[in-house]
XYZ file of C-alpha atoms in Angstrom:
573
model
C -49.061 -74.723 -30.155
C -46.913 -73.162 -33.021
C -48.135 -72.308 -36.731
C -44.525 -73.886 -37.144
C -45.504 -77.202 -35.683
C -49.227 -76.914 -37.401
C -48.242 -76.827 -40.984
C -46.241 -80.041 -40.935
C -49.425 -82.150 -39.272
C -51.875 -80.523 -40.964
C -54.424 -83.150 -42.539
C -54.747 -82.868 -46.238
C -58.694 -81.763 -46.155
C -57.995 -78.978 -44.028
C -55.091 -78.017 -46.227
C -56.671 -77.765 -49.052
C -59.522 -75.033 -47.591
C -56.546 -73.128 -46.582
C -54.674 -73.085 -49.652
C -57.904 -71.404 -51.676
C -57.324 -68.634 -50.018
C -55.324 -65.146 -51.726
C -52.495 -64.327 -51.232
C -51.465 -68.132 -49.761
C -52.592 -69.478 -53.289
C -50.276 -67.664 -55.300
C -47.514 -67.625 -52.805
C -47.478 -71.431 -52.923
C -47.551 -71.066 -56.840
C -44.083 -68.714 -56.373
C -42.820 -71.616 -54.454
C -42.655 -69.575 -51.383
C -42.729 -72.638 -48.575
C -46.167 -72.999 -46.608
C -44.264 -72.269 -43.552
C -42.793 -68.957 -44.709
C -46.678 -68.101 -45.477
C -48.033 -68.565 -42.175
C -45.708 -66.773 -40.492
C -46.036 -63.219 -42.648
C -47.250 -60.529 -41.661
C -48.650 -59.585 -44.671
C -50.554 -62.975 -45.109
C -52.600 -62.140 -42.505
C -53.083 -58.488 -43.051
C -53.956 -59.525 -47.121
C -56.719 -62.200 -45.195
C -57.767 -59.616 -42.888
C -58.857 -57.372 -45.340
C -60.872 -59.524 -47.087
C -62.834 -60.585 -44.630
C -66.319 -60.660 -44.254
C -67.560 -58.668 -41.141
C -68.001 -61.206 -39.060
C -65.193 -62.710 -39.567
C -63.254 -59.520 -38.525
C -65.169 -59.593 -35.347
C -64.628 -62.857 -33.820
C -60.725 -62.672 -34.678
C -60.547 -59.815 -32.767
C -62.415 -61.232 -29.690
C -60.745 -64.182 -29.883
C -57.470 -62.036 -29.597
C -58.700 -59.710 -26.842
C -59.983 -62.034 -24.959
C -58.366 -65.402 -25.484
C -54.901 -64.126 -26.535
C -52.950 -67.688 -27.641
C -54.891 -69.694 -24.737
C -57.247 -72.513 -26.089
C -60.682 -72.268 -25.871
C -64.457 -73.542 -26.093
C -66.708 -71.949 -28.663
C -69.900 -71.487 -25.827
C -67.533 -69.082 -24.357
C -66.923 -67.381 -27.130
C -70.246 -66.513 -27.863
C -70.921 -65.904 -24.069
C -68.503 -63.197 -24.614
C -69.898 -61.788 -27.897
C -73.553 -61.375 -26.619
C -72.134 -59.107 -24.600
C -70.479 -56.597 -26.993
C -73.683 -56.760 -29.693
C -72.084 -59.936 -31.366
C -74.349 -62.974 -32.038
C -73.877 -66.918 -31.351
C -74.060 -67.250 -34.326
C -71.708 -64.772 -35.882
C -69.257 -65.717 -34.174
C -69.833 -69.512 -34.947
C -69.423 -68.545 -38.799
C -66.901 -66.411 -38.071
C -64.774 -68.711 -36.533
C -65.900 -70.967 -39.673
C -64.326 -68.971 -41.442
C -60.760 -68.374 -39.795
C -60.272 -71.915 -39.344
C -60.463 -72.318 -43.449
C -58.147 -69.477 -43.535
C -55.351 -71.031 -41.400
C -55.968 -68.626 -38.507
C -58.086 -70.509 -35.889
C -57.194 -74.111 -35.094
C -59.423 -76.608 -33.422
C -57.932 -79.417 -31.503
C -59.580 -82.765 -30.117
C -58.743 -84.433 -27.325
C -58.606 -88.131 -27.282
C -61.193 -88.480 -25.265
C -63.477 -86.495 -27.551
C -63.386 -82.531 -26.255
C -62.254 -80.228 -28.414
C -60.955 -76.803 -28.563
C -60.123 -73.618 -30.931
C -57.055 -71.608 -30.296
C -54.840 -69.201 -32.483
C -51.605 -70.350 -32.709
C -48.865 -69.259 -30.049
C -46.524 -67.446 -32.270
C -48.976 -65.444 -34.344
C -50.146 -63.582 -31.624
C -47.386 -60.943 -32.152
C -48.723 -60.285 -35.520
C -52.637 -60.613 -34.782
C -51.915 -57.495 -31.969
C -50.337 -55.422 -34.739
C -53.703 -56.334 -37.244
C -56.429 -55.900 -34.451
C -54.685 -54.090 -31.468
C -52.836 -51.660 -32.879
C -54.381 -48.106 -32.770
C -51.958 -46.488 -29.976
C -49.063 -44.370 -31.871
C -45.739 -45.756 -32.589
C -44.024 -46.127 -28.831
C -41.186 -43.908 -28.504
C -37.865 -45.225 -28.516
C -35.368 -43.829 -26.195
C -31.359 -43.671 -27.866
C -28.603 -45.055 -25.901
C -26.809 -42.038 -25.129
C -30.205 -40.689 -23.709
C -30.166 -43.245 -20.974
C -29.415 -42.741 -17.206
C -28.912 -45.099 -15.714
C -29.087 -48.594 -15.754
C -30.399 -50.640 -12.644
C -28.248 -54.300 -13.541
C -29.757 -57.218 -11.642
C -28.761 -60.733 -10.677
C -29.834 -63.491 -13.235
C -31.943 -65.410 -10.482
C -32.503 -68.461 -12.400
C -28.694 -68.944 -13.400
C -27.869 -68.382 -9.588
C -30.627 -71.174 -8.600
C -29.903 -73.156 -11.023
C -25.710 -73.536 -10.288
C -26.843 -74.117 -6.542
C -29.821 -76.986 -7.813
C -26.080 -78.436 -9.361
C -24.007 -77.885 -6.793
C -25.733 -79.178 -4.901
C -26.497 -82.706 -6.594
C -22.411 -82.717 -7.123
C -21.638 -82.732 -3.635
C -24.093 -85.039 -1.632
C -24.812 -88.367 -3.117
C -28.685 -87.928 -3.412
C -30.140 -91.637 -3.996
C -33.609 -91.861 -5.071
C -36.473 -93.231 -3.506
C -38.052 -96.731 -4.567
C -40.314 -94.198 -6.794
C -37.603 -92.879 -8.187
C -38.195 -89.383 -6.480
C -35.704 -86.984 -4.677
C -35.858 -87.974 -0.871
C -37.843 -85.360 1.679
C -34.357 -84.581 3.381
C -32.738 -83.825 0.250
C -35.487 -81.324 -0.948
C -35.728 -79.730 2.106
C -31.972 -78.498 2.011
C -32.028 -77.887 -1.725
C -35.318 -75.660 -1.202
C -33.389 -73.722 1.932
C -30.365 -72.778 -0.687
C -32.346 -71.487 -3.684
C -32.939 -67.518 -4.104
C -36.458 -67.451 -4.653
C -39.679 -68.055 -2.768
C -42.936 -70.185 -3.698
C -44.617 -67.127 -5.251
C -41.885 -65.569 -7.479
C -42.116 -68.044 -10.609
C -46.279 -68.377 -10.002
C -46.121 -65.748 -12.642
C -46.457 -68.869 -15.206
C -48.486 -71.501 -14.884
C -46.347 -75.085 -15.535
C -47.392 -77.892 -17.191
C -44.801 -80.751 -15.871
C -45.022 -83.502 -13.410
C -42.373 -82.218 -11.518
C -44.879 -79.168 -10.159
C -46.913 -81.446 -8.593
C -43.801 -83.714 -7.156
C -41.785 -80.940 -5.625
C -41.975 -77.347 -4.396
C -42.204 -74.749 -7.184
C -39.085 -72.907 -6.786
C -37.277 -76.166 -6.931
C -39.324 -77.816 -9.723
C -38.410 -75.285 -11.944
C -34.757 -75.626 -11.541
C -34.816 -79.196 -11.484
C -37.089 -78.909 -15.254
C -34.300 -76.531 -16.603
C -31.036 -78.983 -15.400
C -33.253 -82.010 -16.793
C -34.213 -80.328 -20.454
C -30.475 -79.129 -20.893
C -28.952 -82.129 -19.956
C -26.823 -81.462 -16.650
C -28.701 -84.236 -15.056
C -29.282 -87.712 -15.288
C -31.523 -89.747 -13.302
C -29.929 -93.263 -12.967
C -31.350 -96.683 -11.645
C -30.582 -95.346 -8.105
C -29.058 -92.155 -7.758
C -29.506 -88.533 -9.477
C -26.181 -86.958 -10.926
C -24.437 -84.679 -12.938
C -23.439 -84.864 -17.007
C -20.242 -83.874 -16.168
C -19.444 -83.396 -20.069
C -22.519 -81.331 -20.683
C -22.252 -78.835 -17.449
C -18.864 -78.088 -18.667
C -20.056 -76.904 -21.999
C -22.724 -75.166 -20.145
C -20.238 -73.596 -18.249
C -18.528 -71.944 -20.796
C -21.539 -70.088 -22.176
C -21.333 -66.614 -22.408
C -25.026 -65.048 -19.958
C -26.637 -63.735 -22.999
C -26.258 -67.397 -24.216
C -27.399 -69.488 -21.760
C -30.317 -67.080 -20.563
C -31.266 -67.486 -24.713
C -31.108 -71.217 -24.214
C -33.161 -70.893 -20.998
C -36.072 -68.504 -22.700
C -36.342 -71.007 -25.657
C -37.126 -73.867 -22.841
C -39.846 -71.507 -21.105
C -41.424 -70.992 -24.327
C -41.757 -74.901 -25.043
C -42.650 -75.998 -21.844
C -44.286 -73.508 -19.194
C -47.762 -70.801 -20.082
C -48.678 -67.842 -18.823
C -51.306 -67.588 -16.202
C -53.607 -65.882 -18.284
C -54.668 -64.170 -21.567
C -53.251 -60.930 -20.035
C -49.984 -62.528 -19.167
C -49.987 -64.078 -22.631
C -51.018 -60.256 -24.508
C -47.659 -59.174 -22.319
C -45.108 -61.371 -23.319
C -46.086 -61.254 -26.953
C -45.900 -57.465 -27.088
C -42.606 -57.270 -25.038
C -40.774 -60.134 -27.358
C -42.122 -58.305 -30.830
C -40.304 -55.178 -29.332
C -36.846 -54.567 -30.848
C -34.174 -56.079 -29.980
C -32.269 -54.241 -26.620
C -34.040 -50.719 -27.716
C -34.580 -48.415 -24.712
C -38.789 -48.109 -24.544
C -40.802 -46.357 -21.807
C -42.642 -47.736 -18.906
C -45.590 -45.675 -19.739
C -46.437 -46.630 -23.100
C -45.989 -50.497 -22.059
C -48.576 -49.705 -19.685
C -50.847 -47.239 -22.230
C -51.267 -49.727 -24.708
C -52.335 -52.559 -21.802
C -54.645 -50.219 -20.551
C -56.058 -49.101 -23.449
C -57.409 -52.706 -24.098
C -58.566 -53.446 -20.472
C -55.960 -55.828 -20.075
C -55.738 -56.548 -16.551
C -52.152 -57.598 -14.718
C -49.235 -57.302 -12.206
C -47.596 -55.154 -14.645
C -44.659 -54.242 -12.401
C -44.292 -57.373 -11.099
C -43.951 -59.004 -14.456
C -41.317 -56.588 -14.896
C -39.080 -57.418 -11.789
C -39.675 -61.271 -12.982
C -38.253 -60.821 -15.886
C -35.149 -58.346 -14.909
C -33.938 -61.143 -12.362
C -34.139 -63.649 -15.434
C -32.209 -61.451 -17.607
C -34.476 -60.836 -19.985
C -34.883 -57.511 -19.933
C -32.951 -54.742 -18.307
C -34.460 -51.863 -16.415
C -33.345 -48.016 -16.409
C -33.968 -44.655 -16.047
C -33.558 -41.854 -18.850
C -32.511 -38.302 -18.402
C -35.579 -37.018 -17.624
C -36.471 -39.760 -14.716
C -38.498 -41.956 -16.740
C -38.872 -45.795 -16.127
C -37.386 -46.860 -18.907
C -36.897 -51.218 -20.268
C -35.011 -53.277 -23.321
C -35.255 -56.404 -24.615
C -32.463 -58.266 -24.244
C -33.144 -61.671 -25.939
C -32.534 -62.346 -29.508
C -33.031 -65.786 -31.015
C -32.891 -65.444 -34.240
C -29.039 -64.148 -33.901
C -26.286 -66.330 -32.082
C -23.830 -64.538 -29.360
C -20.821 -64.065 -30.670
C -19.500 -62.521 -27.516
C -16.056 -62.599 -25.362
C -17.431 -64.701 -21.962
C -17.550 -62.206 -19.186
C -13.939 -61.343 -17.509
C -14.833 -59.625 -14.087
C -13.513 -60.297 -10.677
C -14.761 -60.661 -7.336
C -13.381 -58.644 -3.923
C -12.031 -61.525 -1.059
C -12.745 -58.702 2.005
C -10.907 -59.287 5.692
C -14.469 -60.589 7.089
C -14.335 -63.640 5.082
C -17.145 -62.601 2.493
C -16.207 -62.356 -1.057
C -18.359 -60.163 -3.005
C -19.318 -61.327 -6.634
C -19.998 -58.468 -9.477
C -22.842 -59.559 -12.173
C -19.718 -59.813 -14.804
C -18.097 -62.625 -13.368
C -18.666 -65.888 -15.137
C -20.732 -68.787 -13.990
C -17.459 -70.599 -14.762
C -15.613 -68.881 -12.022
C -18.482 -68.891 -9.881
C -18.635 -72.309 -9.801
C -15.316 -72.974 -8.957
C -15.643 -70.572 -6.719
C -18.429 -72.216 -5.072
C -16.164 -75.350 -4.015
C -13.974 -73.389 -1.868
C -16.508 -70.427 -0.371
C -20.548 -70.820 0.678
C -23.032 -69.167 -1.015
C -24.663 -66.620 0.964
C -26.817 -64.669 -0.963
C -26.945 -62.757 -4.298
C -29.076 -59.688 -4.640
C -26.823 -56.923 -6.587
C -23.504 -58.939 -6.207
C -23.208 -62.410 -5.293
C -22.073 -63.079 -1.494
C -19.697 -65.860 -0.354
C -18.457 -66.603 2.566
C -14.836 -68.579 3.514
C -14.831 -70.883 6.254
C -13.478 -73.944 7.799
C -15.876 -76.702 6.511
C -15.470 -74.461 2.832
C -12.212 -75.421 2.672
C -12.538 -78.771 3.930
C -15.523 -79.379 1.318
C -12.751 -77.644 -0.923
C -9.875 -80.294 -0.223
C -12.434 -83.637 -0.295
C -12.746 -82.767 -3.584
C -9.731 -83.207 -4.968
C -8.407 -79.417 -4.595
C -5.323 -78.349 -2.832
C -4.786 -75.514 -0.783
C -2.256 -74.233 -3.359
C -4.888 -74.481 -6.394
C -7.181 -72.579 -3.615
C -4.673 -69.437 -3.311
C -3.662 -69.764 -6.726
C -7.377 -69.390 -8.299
C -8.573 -66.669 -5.584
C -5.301 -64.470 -6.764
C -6.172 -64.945 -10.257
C -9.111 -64.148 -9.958
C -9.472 -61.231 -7.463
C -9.472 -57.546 -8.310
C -7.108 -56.655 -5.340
C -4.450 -58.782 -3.278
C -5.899 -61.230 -0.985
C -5.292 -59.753 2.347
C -2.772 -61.394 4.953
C -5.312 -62.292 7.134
C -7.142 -64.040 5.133
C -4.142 -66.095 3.358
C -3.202 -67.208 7.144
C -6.410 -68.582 7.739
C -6.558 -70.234 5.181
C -3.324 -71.947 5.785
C -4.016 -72.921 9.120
C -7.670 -74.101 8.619
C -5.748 -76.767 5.792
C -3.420 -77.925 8.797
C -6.427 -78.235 11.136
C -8.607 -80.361 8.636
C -5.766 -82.177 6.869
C -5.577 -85.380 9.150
C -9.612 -85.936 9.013
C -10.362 -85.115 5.694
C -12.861 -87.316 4.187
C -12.415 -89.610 1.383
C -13.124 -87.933 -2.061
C -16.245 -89.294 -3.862
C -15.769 -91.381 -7.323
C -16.342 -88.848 -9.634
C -15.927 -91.351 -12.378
C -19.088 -93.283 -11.284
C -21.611 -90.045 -11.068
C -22.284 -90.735 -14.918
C -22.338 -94.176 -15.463
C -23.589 -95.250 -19.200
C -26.575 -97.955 -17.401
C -28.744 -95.079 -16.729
C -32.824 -94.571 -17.654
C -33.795 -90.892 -18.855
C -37.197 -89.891 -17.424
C -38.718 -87.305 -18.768
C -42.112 -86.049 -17.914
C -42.827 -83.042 -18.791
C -45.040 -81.604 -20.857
C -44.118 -80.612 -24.875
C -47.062 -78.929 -26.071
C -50.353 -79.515 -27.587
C -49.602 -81.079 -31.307
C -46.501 -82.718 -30.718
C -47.267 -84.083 -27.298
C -50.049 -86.915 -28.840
C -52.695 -85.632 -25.894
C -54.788 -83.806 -29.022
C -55.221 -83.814 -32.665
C -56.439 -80.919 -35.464
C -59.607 -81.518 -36.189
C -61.161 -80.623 -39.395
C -64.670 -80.679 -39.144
C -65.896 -77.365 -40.468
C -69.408 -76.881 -39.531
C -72.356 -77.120 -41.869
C -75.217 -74.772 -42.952
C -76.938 -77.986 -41.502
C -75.140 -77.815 -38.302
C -75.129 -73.712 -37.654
C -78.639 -73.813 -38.845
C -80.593 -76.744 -37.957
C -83.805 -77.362 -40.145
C -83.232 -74.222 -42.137
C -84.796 -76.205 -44.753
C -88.347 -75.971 -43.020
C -88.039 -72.035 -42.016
C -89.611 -69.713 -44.451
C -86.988 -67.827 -46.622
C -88.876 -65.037 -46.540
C -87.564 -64.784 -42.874
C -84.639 -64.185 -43.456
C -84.434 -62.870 -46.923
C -86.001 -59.489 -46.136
C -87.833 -57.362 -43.204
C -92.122 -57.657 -43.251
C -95.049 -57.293 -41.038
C -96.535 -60.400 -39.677
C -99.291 -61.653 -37.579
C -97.700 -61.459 -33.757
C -98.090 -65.522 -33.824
C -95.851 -65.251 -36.405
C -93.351 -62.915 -35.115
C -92.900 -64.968 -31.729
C -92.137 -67.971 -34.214
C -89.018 -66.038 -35.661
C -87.813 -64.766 -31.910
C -88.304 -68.387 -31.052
C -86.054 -69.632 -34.051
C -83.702 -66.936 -33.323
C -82.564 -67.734 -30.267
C -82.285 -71.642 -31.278
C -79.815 -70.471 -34.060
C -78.079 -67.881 -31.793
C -78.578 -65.374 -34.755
C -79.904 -61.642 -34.899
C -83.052 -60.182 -35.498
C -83.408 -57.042 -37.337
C -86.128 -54.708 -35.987
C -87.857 -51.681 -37.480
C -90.365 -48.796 -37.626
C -91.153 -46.316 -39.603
C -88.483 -43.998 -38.481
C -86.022 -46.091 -37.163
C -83.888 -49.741 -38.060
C -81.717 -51.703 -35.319
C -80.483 -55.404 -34.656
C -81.320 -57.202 -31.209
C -79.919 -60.678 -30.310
C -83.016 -62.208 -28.783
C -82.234 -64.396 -25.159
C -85.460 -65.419 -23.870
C -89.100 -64.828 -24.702
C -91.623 -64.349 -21.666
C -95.089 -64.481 -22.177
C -97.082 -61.461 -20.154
C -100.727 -60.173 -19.548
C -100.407 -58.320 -22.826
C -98.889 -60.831 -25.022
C -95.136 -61.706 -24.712
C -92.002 -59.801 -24.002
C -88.415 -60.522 -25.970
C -85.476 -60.310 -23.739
C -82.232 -60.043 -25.436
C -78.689 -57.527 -26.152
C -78.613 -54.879 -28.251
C -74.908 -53.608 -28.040
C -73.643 -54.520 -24.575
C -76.834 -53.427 -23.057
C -79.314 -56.161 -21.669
C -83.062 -54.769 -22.904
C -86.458 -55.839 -23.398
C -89.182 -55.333 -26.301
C -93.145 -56.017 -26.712
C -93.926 -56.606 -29.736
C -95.903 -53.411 -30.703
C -92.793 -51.711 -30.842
C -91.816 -52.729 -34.291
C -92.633 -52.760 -37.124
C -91.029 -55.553 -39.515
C -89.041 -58.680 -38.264
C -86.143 -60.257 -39.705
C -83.779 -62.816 -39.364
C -80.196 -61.801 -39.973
C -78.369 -65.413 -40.967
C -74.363 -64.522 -40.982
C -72.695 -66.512 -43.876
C -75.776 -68.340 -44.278
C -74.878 -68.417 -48.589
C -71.223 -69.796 -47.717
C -71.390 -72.418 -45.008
C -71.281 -76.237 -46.832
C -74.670 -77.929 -47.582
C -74.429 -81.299 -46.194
């Protein structure tokens, strides 16, 4: 769910408690677009600062704890008793950021709802409410190492996910599924096992039709268009791979990012804290391991840092390195607010006497495709590895290549000479399979124009139709049931009264989740009451003060009060 999305549904009641607050007010009176607004920096830090204390609280649990993931407001409070926080403070505190545009409450149709803070103002809600650690410490280019380049996974899995479909006819079941046999060979050829992409949690259908590793391939081909799934048969868009094709890495790993960001979450508020602080770094600037690390610490933020890391290397969105004094260094190297406006990769691969042709990371996915007509994939951990054979070049030739185009594309495209030996096999193995080569498929009818689009997956929150904003803002009626037959004087200033009395207020206390303020002659302190026991003696108050669980008779104070937050600003019904 993104602010971006939010300010185009947003229903004209709830707009209107939004746009009362400074500085929004008078930015919409410059003419400065709503969307502009919401996505400042200095909106929020202008709101911030004006907010009333418990206000200030509950954003920053929310943050800590929540990050960008929906939730319910009973856990909320369940984790503001214990850090001191009321039930109730928090329930007018998150009041109050939903009429400031920073909390969002969503319905389901089915009647549950839910509060979150939108995905992509998370960024700027760490630098308001996270932010104590010192400016990390950027390392300069010429102060770097070494570099530690690593295969783009994804790209690699997701050329063999189209090679595959290219060269074997793959008809669909009567559900309109990809056959058992066929997933069992495309699952064989990818890179990546069951647990690497785990690290996010997926939303689409496909997850629960096929194995992970595959699913996520086959979401990528299907939400860039290099697939089609016909009446019958799943192909290729021929016309759409070939653009793809061309793409420079930068540019199609960009493309890729934007899909992950639309479609697939984060496992948890940790994983979510992460990728928000790594994509608000700068864009490829050298930063330190340690102070990554520091700063998760710092907030108790609990995850598989280094695995994270490795994740995203092998999708190429951030390199890895060392600087010159030995340090684990990492960039950013996604930037989608600029396009690439780059010269495609050049590089060549090395055709070796043993058959295997070895693949540098700057060779195109261009040339690697073609490449992958004439040579098997074997593997790709720091290079690519292919291997010639036979039933290559056989695979090669029943698809309308010659063995001429073969030697004339490996020269072109290899660092050194192709050696003899290799040139002669080749030769032969095209006089050996040349009488039983098989017919060549009709390319023309892999992308017929009678074909359905299916498309399952999931597109968000707003957009999607599962919920709606809601705009309910609770009442002094609703935080405060029957406030209108409670005593004032409870909660309008500390006294003394009869112990009958004072078990009445601990009572209403804990129906309205709120705090009591407790006092003798030497001392004042607030207590959010849980449970009241009776004993022996009289009655015991169970409850938190701070993040300690504690217990109180009632001859231990002095005066009671009730502490109402926001009491004189919630909406009279």
């Amino acid at each position: 769910m993104k602010i971006s999305l939010i300010t185009e549904q947003i229903p004209q009641q709830l707009l209107e408690l939004i746009i009362k607050n400074e500085p929004i007010s008078s930015l919409l009176q410059d003419g400065v677009l709503l969307s502009e607004i919401m996505l400042s920096e200095k909106t929020y830090t202008s709101l911030y600062q004006a907010m009333k204390l418990w206000e200030k609280q509950t954003i920053k649990l929310i943050v800590c704890h929540f990050a960008a993931r929906p939730f319910e407001l009973s856990s909320l409070q369940e984790i503001a008793y214990g850090t001191g926080i009321s039930g109730a403070e928090v329930t007018v505190g998150l009041a109050g950021l939903r009429k400031k545009g920073i909390i969002y409450a969503m319905r389901k149709h089915w009647g549950e709802s839910s509060y979150a803070l939108p995905t992509d103002m998370l960024p700027i809600w760490h630098n308001i409410v996270m932010e104590s650690t010192p400016r990390w410490e950027e390392t300069e280019d010429q102060d770097v190492l070494s570099v530690m380049e690593a295969p783009s996974l994804v790209l690699v899995n997701l050329m063999l996910f189209l090679k595959y479909i290219e060269l074997n006819e793959v008809v669909l079941t009567k559900r309109r599924e990809i056959p058992k046999r066929h997933i069992n060979k495309i699952v064989q050829q990818l890179q990546w096992s069951d647990e690497f992409p785990c690290i996010w949690k997926p939303k689409p259908e496909y997850m629960v039709l096929y194995p992970l590793q595959m699913s996520l391939v086959i979401e990528l081909a299907d939400r860039l268009n290099l697939i089609y799934w016909g009446l019958s048969e799943l192909g290729l868009s021929r016309s759409n791979l070939q653009q793809w094709l061309q793409l420079s890495k930068h540019e199609m790993t960009n493309r890729i990012y934007a899909i992950f960001q639309e479609v697939f979450v984060p496992n948890s508020a940790a994983d979510e804290h992460f990728l928000a602080k790594l994509t608000a770094l700068s864009f490829q600037k050298w930063y330190l391991h340690e102070d990554f690390s520091s700063w998760l610490q710092e907030y108790d933020i609990i995850m598989m840092f280094n695995n994270w890391m490795d994740v995203l290397e092998a999708f190429s969105w951030i390199e890895q390195g060392l600087d010159q004094q030995g340090r684990a260094i990492f960039r950013w190297m996604l930037n989608q607010e600029n396009s690439f406006d780059e010269i495609v990769p050049q590089g060549r691969f090395y055709v070796q006497a043993d058959y295997e042709i070895l693949v540098p990371p700057d060779v195109s996915f261009a040339v690697r495709w073609e490449l992958s007509y004439w040579a098997d994939h074997i593997r790709t951990d720091q290079v690519g590895i292919y291997r010639l054979s036979e039933q290559s070049l056989q695979r090669a030739l029943s698809n309308d290549r010659t063995l001429e185009q073969c030697l004339i594309f490996l020269k072109e495209h290899c660092f050194y000479d192709i050696p003899d030996s290799i040139q002669s096999a080749l030769k032969q193995w095209a006089r050996t399979v040349g009488q039983s080569l098989l017919l060549p498929r009709n390319q023309a009818s892999l992308e017929p124009g009678n074909t359905v689009t299916v498309s399952t997956a999931f597109r968000g929150t707003i957009d999607s139709g599962i919920y709606e904003l809601v705009v309910d803002i609770p009442s002094r009626d609703q935080v405060y049931p029957g406030w209108q037959t409670v005593p004032p004087l409870w909660w309008r200033e500390g006294r003394a009264y009869h112990p009958s009395t004072q078990k009445e207020i601990a009572y209403q206390a804990i129906e309205w989740k709120a705090t009591l303020k407790l006092s003798t002659a030497n001392r004042t302190w607030t207590f959010n009451p849980k449970e009241v026991k009776d004993c022996e003696e009289g009655w015991v108050l169970y409850g938190w003060a701070q993040s300690d669980l504690i217990s109180y008779t009632a001859d231990q104070w002095q005066t009671i009060q009730l502490i109402l937050p926001g009491f004189d600003d919630l909406i009279i019904n």
